[in-house]
PDB file of C-alpha atoms in Angstrom:
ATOM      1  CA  UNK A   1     -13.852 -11.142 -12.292  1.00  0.00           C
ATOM      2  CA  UNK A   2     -11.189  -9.572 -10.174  1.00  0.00           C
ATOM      3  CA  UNK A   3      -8.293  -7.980 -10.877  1.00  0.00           C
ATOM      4  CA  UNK A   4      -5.145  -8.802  -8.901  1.00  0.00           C
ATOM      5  CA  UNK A   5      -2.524  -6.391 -10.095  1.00  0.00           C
ATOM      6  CA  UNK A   6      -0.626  -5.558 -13.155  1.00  0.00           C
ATOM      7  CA  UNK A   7      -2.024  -7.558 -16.206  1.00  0.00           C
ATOM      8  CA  UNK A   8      -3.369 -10.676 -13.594  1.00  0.00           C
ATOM      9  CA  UNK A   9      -7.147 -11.428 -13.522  1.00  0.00           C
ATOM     10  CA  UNK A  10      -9.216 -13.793 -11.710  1.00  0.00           C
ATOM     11  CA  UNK A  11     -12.420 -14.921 -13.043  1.00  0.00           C
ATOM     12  CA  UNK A  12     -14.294 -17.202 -10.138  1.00  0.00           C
ATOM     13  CA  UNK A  13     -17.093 -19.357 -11.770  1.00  0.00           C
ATOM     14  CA  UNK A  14     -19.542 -21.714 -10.236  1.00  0.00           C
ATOM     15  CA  UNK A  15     -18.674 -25.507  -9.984  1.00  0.00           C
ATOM     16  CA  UNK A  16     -18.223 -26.870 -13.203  1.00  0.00           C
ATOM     17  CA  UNK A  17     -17.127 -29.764 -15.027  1.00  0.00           C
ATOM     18  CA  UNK A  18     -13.653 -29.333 -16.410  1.00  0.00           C
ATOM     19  CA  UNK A  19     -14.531 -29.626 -19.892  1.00  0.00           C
ATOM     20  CA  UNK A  20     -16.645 -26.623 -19.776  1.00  0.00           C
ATOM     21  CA  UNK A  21     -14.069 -24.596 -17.779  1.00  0.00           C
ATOM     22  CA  UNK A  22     -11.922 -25.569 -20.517  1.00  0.00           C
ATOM     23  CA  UNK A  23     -14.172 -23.846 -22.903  1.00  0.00           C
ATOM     24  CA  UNK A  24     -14.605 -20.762 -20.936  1.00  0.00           C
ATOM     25  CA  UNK A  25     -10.677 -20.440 -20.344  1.00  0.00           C
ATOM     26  CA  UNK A  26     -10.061 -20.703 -24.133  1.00  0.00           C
ATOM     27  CA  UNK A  27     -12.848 -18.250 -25.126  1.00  0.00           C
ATOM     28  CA  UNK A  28     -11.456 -15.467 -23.136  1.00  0.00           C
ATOM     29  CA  UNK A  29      -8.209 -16.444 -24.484  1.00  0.00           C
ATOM     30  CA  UNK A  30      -9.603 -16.109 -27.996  1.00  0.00           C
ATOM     31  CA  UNK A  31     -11.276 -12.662 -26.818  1.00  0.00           C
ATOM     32  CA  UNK A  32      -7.965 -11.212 -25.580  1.00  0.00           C
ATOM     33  CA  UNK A  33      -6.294 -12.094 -28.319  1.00  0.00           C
ATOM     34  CA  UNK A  34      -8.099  -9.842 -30.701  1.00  0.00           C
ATOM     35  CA  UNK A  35      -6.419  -7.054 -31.936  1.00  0.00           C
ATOM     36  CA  UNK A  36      -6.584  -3.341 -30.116  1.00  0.00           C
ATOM     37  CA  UNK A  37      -6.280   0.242 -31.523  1.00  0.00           C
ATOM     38  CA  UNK A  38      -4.683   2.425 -29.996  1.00  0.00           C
ATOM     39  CA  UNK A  39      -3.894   6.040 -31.619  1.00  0.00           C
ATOM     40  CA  UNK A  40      -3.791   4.375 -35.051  1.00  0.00           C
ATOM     41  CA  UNK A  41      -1.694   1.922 -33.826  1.00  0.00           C
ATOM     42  CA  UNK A  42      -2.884  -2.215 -33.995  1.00  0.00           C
ATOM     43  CA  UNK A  43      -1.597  -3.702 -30.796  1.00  0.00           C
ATOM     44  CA  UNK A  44      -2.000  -7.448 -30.200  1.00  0.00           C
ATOM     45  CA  UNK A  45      -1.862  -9.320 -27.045  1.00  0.00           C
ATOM     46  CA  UNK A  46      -2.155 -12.374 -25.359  1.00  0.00           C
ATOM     47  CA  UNK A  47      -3.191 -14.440 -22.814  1.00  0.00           C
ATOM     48  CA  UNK A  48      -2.200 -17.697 -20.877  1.00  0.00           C
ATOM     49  CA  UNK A  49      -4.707 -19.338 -18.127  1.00  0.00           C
ATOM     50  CA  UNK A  50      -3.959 -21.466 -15.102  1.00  0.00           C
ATOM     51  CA  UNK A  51      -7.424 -23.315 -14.039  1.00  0.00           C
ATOM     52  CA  UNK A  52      -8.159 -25.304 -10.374  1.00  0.00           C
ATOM     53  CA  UNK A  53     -11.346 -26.492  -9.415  1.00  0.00           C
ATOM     54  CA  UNK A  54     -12.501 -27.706  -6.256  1.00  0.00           C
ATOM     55  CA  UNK A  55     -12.266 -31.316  -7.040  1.00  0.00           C
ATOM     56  CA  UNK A  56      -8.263 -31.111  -7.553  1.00  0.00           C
ATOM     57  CA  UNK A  57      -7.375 -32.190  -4.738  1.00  0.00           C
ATOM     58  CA  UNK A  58     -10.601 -31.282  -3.278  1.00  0.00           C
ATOM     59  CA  UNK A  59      -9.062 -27.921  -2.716  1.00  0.00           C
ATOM     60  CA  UNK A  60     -11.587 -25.940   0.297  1.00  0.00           C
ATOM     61  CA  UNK A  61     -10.433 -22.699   0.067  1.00  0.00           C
ATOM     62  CA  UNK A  62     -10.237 -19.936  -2.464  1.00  0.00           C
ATOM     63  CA  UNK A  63      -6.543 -19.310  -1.118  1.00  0.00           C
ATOM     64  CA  UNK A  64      -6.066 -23.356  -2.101  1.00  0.00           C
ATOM     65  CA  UNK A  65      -7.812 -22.228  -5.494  1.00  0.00           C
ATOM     66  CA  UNK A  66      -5.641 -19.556  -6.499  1.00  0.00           C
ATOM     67  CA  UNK A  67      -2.490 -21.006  -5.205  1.00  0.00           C
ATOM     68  CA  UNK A  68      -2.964 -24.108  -7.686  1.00  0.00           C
ATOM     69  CA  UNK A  69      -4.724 -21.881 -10.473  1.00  0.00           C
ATOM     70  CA  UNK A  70      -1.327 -19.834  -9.977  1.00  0.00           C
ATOM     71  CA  UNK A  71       0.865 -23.423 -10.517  1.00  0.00           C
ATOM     72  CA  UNK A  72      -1.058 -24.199 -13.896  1.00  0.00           C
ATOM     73  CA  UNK A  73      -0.884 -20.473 -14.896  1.00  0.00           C
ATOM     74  CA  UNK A  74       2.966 -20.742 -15.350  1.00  0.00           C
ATOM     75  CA  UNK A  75       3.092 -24.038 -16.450  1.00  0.00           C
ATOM     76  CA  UNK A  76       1.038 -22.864 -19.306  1.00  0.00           C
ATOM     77  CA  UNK A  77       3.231 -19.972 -20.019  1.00  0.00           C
ATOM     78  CA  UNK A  78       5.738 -22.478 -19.969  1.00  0.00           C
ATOM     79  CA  UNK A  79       3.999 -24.440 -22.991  1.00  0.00           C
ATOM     80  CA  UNK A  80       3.363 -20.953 -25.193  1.00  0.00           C
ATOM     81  CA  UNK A  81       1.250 -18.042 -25.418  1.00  0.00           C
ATOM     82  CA  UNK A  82      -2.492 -18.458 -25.525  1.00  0.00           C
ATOM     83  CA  UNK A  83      -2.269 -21.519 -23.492  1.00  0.00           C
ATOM     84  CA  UNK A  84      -4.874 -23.093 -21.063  1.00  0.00           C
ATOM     85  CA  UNK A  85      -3.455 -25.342 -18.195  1.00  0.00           C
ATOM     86  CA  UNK A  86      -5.548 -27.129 -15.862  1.00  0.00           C
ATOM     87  CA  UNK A  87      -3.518 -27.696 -12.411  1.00  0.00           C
ATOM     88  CA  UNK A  88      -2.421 -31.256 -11.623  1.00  0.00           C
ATOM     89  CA  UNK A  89      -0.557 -32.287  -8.009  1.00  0.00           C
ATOM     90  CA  UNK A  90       2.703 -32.816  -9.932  1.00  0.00           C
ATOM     91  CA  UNK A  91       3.100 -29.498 -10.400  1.00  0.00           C
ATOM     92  CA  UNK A  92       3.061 -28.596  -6.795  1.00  0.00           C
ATOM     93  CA  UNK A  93       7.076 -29.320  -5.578  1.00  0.00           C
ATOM     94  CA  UNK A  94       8.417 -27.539  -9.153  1.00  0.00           C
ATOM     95  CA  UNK A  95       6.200 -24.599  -9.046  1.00  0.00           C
ATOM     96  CA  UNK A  96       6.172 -23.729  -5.717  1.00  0.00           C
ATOM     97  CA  UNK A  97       9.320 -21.436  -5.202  1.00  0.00           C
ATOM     98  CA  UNK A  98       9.036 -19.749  -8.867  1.00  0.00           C
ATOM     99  CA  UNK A  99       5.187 -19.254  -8.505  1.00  0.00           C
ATOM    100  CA  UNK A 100       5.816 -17.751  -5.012  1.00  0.00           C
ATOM    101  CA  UNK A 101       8.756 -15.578  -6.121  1.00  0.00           C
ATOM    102  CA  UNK A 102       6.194 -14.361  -8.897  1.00  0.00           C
ATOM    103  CA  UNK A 103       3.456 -13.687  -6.512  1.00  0.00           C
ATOM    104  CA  UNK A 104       6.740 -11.125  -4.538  1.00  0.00           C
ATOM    105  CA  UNK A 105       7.587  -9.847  -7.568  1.00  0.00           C
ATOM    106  CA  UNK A 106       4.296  -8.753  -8.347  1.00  0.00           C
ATOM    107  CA  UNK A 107       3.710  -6.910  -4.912  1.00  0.00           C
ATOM    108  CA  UNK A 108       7.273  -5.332  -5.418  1.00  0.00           C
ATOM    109  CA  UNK A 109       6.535  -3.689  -8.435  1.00  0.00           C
ATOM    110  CA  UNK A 110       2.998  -2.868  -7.421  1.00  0.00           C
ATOM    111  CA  UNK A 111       4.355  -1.396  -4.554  1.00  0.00           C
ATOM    112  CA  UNK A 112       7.205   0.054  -6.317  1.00  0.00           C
ATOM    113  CA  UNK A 113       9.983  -1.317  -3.572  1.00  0.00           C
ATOM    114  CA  UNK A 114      12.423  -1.880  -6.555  1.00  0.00           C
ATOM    115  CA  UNK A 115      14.531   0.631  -6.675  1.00  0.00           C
ATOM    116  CA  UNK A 116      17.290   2.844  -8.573  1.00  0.00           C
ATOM    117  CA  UNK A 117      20.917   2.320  -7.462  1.00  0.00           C
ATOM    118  CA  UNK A 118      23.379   4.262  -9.555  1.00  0.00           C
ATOM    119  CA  UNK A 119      27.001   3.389 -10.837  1.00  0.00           C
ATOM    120  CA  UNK A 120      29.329   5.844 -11.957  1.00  0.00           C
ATOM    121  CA  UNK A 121      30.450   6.418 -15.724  1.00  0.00           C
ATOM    122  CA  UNK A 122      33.655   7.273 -15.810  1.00  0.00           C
ATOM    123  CA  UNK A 123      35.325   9.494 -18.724  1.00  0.00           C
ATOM    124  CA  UNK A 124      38.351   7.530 -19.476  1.00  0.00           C
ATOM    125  CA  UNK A 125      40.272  10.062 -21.135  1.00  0.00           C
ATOM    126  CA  UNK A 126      39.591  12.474 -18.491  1.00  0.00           C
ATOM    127  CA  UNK A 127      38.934  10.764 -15.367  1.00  0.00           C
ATOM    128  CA  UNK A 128      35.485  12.750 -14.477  1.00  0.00           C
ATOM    129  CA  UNK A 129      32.261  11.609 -13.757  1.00  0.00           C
ATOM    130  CA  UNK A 130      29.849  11.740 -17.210  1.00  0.00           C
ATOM    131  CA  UNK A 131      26.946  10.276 -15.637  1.00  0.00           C
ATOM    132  CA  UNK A 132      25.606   7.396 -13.474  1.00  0.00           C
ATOM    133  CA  UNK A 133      23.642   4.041 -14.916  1.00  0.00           C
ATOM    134  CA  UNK A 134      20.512   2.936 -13.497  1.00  0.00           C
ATOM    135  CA  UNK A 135      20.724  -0.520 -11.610  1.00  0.00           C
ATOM    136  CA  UNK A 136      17.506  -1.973 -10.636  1.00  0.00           C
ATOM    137  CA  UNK A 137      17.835  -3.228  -6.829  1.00  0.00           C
ATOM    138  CA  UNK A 138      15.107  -5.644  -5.051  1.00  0.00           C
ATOM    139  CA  UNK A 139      15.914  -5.934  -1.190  1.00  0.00           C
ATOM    140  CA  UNK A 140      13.599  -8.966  -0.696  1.00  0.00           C
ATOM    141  CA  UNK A 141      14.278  -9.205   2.957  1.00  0.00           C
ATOM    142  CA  UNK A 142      16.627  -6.581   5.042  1.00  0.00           C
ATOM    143  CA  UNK A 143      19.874  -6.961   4.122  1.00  0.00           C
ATOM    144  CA  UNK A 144      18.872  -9.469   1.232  1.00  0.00           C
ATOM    145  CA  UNK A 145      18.730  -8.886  -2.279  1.00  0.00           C
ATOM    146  CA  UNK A 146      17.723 -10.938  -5.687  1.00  0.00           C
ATOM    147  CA  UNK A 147      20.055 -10.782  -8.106  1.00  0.00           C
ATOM    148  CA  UNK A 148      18.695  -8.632 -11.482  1.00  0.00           C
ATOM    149  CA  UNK A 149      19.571 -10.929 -13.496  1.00  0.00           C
ATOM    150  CA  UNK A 150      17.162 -13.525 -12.131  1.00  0.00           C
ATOM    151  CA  UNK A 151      14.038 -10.766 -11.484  1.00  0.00           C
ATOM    152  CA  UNK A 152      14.289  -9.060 -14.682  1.00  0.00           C
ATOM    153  CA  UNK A 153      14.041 -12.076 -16.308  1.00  0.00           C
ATOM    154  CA  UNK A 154      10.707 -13.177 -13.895  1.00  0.00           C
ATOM    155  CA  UNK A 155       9.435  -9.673 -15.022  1.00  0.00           C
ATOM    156  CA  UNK A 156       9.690  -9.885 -18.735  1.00  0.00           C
ATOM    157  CA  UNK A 157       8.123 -13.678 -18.556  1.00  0.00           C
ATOM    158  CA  UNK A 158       5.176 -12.507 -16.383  1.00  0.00           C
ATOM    159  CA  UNK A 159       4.909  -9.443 -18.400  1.00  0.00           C
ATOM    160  CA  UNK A 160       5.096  -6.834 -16.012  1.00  0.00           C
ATOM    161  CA  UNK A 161       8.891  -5.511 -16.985  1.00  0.00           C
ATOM    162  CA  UNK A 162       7.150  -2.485 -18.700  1.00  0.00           C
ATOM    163  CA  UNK A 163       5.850  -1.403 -15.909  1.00  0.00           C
ATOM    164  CA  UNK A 164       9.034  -2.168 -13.889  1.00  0.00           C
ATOM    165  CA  UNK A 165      11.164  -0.701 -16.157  1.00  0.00           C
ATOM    166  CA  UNK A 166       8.783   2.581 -16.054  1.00  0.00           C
ATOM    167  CA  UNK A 167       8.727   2.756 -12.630  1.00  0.00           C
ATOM    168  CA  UNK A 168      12.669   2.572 -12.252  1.00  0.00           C
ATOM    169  CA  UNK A 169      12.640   5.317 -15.180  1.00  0.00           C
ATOM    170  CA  UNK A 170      10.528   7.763 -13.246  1.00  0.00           C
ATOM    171  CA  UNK A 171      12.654   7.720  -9.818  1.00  0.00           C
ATOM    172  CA  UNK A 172      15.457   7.614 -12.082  1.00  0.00           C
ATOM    173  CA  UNK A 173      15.036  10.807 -13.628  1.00  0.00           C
ATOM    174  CA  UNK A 174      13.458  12.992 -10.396  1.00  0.00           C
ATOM    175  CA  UNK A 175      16.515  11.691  -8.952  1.00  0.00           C
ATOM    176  CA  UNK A 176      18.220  13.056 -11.535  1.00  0.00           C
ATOM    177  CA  UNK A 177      16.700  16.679 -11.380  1.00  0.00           C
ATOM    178  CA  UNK A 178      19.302  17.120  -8.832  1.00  0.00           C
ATOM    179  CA  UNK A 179      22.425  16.675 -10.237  1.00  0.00           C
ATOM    180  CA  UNK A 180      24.472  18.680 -12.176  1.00  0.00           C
ATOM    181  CA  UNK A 181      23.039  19.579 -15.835  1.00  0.00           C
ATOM    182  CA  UNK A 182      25.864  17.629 -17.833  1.00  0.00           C
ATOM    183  CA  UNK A 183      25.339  14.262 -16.032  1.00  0.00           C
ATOM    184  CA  UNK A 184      23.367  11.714 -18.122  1.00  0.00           C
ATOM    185  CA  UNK A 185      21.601   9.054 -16.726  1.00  0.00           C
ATOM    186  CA  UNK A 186      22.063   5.897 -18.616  1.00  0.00           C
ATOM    187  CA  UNK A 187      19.212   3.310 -18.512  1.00  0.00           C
ATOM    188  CA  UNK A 188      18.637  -0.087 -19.860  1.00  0.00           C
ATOM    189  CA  UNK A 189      15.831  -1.545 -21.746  1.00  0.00           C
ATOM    190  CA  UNK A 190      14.745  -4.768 -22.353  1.00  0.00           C
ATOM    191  CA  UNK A 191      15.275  -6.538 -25.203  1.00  0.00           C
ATOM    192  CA  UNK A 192      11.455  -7.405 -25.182  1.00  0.00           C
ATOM    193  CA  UNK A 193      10.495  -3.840 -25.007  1.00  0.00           C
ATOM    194  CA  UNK A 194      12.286  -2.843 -28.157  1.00  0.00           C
ATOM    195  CA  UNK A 195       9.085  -4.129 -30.302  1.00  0.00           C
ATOM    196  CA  UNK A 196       7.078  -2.196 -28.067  1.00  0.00           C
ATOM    197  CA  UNK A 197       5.594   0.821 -30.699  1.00  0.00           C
ATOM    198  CA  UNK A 198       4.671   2.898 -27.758  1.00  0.00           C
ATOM    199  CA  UNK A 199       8.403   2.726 -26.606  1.00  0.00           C
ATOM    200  CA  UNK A 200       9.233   6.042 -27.796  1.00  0.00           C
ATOM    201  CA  UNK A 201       5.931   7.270 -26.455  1.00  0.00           C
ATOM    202  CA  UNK A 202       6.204   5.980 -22.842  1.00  0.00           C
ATOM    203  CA  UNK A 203       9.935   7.338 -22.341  1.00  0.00           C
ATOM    204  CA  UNK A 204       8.902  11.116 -23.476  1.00  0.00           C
ATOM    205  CA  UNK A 205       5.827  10.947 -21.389  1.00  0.00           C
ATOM    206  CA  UNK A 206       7.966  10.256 -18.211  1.00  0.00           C
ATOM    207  CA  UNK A 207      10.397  12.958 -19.427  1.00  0.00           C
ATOM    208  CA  UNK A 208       7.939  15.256 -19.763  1.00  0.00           C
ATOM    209  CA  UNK A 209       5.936  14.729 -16.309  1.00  0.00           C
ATOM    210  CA  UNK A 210       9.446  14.755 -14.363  1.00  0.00           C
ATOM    211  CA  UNK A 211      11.182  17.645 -16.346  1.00  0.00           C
ATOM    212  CA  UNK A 212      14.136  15.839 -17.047  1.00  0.00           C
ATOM    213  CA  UNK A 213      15.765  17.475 -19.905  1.00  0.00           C
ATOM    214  CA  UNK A 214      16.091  14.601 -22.939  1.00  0.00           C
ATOM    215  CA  UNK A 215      19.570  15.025 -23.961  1.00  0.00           C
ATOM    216  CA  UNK A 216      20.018  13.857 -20.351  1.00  0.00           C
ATOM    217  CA  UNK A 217      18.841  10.548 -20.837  1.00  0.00           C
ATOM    218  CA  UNK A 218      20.905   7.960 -22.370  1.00  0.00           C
ATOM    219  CA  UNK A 219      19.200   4.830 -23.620  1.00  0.00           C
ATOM    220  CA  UNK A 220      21.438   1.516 -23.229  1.00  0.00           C
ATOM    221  CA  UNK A 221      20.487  -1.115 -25.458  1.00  0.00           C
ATOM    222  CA  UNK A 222      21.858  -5.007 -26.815  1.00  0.00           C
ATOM    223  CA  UNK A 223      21.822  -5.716 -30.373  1.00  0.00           C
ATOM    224  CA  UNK A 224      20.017  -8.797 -30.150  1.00  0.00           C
ATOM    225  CA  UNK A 225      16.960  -6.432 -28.974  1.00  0.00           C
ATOM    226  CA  UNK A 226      17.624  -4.426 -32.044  1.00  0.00           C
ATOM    227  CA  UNK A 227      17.534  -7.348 -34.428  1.00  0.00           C
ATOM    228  CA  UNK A 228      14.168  -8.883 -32.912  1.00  0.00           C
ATOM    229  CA  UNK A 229      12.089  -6.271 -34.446  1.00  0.00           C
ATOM    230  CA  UNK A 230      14.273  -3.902 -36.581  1.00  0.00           C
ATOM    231  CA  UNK A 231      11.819  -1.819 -38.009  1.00  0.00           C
ATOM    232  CA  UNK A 232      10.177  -1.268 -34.743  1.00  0.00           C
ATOM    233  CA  UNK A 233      13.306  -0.523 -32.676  1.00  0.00           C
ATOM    234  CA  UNK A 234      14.801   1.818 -35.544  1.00  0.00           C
ATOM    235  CA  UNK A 235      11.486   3.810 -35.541  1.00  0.00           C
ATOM    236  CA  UNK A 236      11.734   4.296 -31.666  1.00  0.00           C
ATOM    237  CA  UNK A 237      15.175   5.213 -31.596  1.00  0.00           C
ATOM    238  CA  UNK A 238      14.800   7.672 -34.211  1.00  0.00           C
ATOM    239  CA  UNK A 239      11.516   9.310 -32.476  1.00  0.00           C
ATOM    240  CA  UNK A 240      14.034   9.786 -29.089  1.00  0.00           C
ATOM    241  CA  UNK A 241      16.622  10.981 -31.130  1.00  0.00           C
ATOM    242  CA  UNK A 242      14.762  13.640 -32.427  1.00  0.00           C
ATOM    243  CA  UNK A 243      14.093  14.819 -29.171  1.00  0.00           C
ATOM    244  CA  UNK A 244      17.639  14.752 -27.706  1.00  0.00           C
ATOM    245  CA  UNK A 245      17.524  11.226 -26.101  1.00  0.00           C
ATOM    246  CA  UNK A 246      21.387   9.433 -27.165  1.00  0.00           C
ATOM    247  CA  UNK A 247      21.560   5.831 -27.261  1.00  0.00           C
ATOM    248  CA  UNK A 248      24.711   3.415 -26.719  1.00  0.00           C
ATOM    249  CA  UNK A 249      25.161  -0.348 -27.648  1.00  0.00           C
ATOM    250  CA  UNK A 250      25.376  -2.452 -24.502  1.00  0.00           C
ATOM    251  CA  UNK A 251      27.285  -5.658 -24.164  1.00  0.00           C
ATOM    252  CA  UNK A 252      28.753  -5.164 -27.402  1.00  0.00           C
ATOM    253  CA  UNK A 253      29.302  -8.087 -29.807  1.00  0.00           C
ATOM    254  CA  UNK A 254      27.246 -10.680 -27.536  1.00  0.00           C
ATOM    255  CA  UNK A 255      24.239 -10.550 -29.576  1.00  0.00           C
TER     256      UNK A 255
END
C-alpha cells in the first residue's frame, strides 16, 4: 500500500482474477467508510476506487497500471461516492486530459505552487484601500495560467480543496503580517467546506501559527454553501465570530 499524496492510495496486489479484485476494492471501500472520532466529533468519509490489471490491455508496466487505474478512478467518482470502477479502453481518449490535469493538480498543491494574488477592496464612499481578496493563481507553464474557476472545481471533486484552500490561507495571512493593521484580507471558501465541522477549527489554527490578528480576516462566503448544511455552517461562523473573524455574502442573490 502506498501513498501517493493528499488523500490518494495505491494498494498493488498479486495477479488476480477480477472478481476477487472486485471484492477487495469494495471491502476497503466498506472499511473507509466507517465512521471516525475525532475530539467528540463523528466524521464520515468515503472512498471511490479505480482498478487495472495486467490483462487490460495486457498493460506491462506499473506506470501502464496506474495510468489506467487512474482512468477508472474518476470514472467512478463520476458514477458516486463509494464506487468501484474497473478500467476499460473506452475510457482512454475521455479521460486522458482531465486525469492528467488531476495528476498536475495534485503535484501543485503538494508542492504548494498555487499561489495568493491579491485584488484591492476599495471603500466606495471614501475611495481608500480596506483590504485586498485572496485570488488563487496556478501558473501551469511560464507565462500560462488555469483559470480558478476550472481548478477549484478539479480540487473540490478530487477532494484535495481543503488542503488547497489551507495552503492559500497560510501565505495569505504571513503575507498579510506586513501590511498595515486596518487592512483585512478577504478569503473565499468553498461551498463544500462549509459542512466541514472542523472549519472553524482549521481557520484559528492557521491564525494562530501565523499571528495574524482575527478581526483581520474576512471570510467570503455564497449562500448556496450556507444552505447545504445550515446548522453546520451557522455553528462555524459563530465559533469565528467569537473570535473576531467578519464574514460577507459573496455573489449575492445567485444562490
Amino acid at each position: 500500500v502506498v501513498r501517493l499524496g493528499g488523500d490518494e492510495f495505491v494498494v498493488i496486489c498479486k495477479t488476480a482474477p477480477a472478481l476477487q479484485l472486485t471484492a477487495r476494492a469494495e471491502e476497503i471501500i466498506s472499511l473507509l467508510s466507517c465512521p471516525v472520532a475525532i475530539k467528540g466529533v463523528h466524521v464520515e468519509i468515503g472512498a471511490c476506487v479505480g482498478i487495472a490489471a495486467p490483462s487490460d490491455r495486457q498493460a506491462a508496466t506499473l506506470k501502464d497500471l496506474l495510468l489506467r487505474a487512474d482512468y477508472a478512478l474518476y470514472s467512478g467518482k463520476k458514477a458516486g461516492r463509494g464506487c468501484a470502477m474497473h478500467y476499460d479502453p473506452a475510457m482512454d481518449g475521455a479521460m486522458s486530459g482531465r486525469a492528467k490535469l488531476e495528476q498536475q493538480l495534485r503535484r501543485a498543491v503538494r508542492e504548494k505552487a498555487i499561489v495568493p494574488h491579491y485584488q484591492p477592496l476599495i471603500d466606495l464612499e471614501t475611495g481608500n484601500v480596506r483590504g485586498f481578496e485572496v485570488l488563487a493563481r496556478w501558473e501551469h507553464a511560464p507565462g500560462q495560467f488555469i483559470p480558478p474557476d476550472e481548478f477549484i472545481q478539479i480540487a473540490d471533486d478530487i477532494g484535495i480543496i481543503i488542503e488547497l484552500s489551507e495552503n492559500l490561507l497560510r501565505r495569505a495571512c504571513t503575507d498579510a503580517l506586513n501590511w498595515p493593521a486596518h487592512l483585512k484580507i478577504a478569503f473565499n471558501v468553498a461551498p463544500s467546506m462549509m459542512g466541514d465541522r472542523l472549519l472553524a477549527h482549521r481557520i484559528l489554527a492557521i491564525l494562530a501559527d501565523t499571528g495574524l490578528a482575527p478581526r483581520q480576516l474576512e471570510i467570503e462566503v455564497t449562500e448556496s454553501a450556507l444552505v447545504r448544511d445550515l446548522d453546520t455552517a451557522t455553528a462555524d461562523i459563530n465559533s469565528l465570530r467569537k473570535e473576531g473573524v467578519t464574514f460577507a455574502l459573496d455573489d449575492f442573490g445567485t444562490g
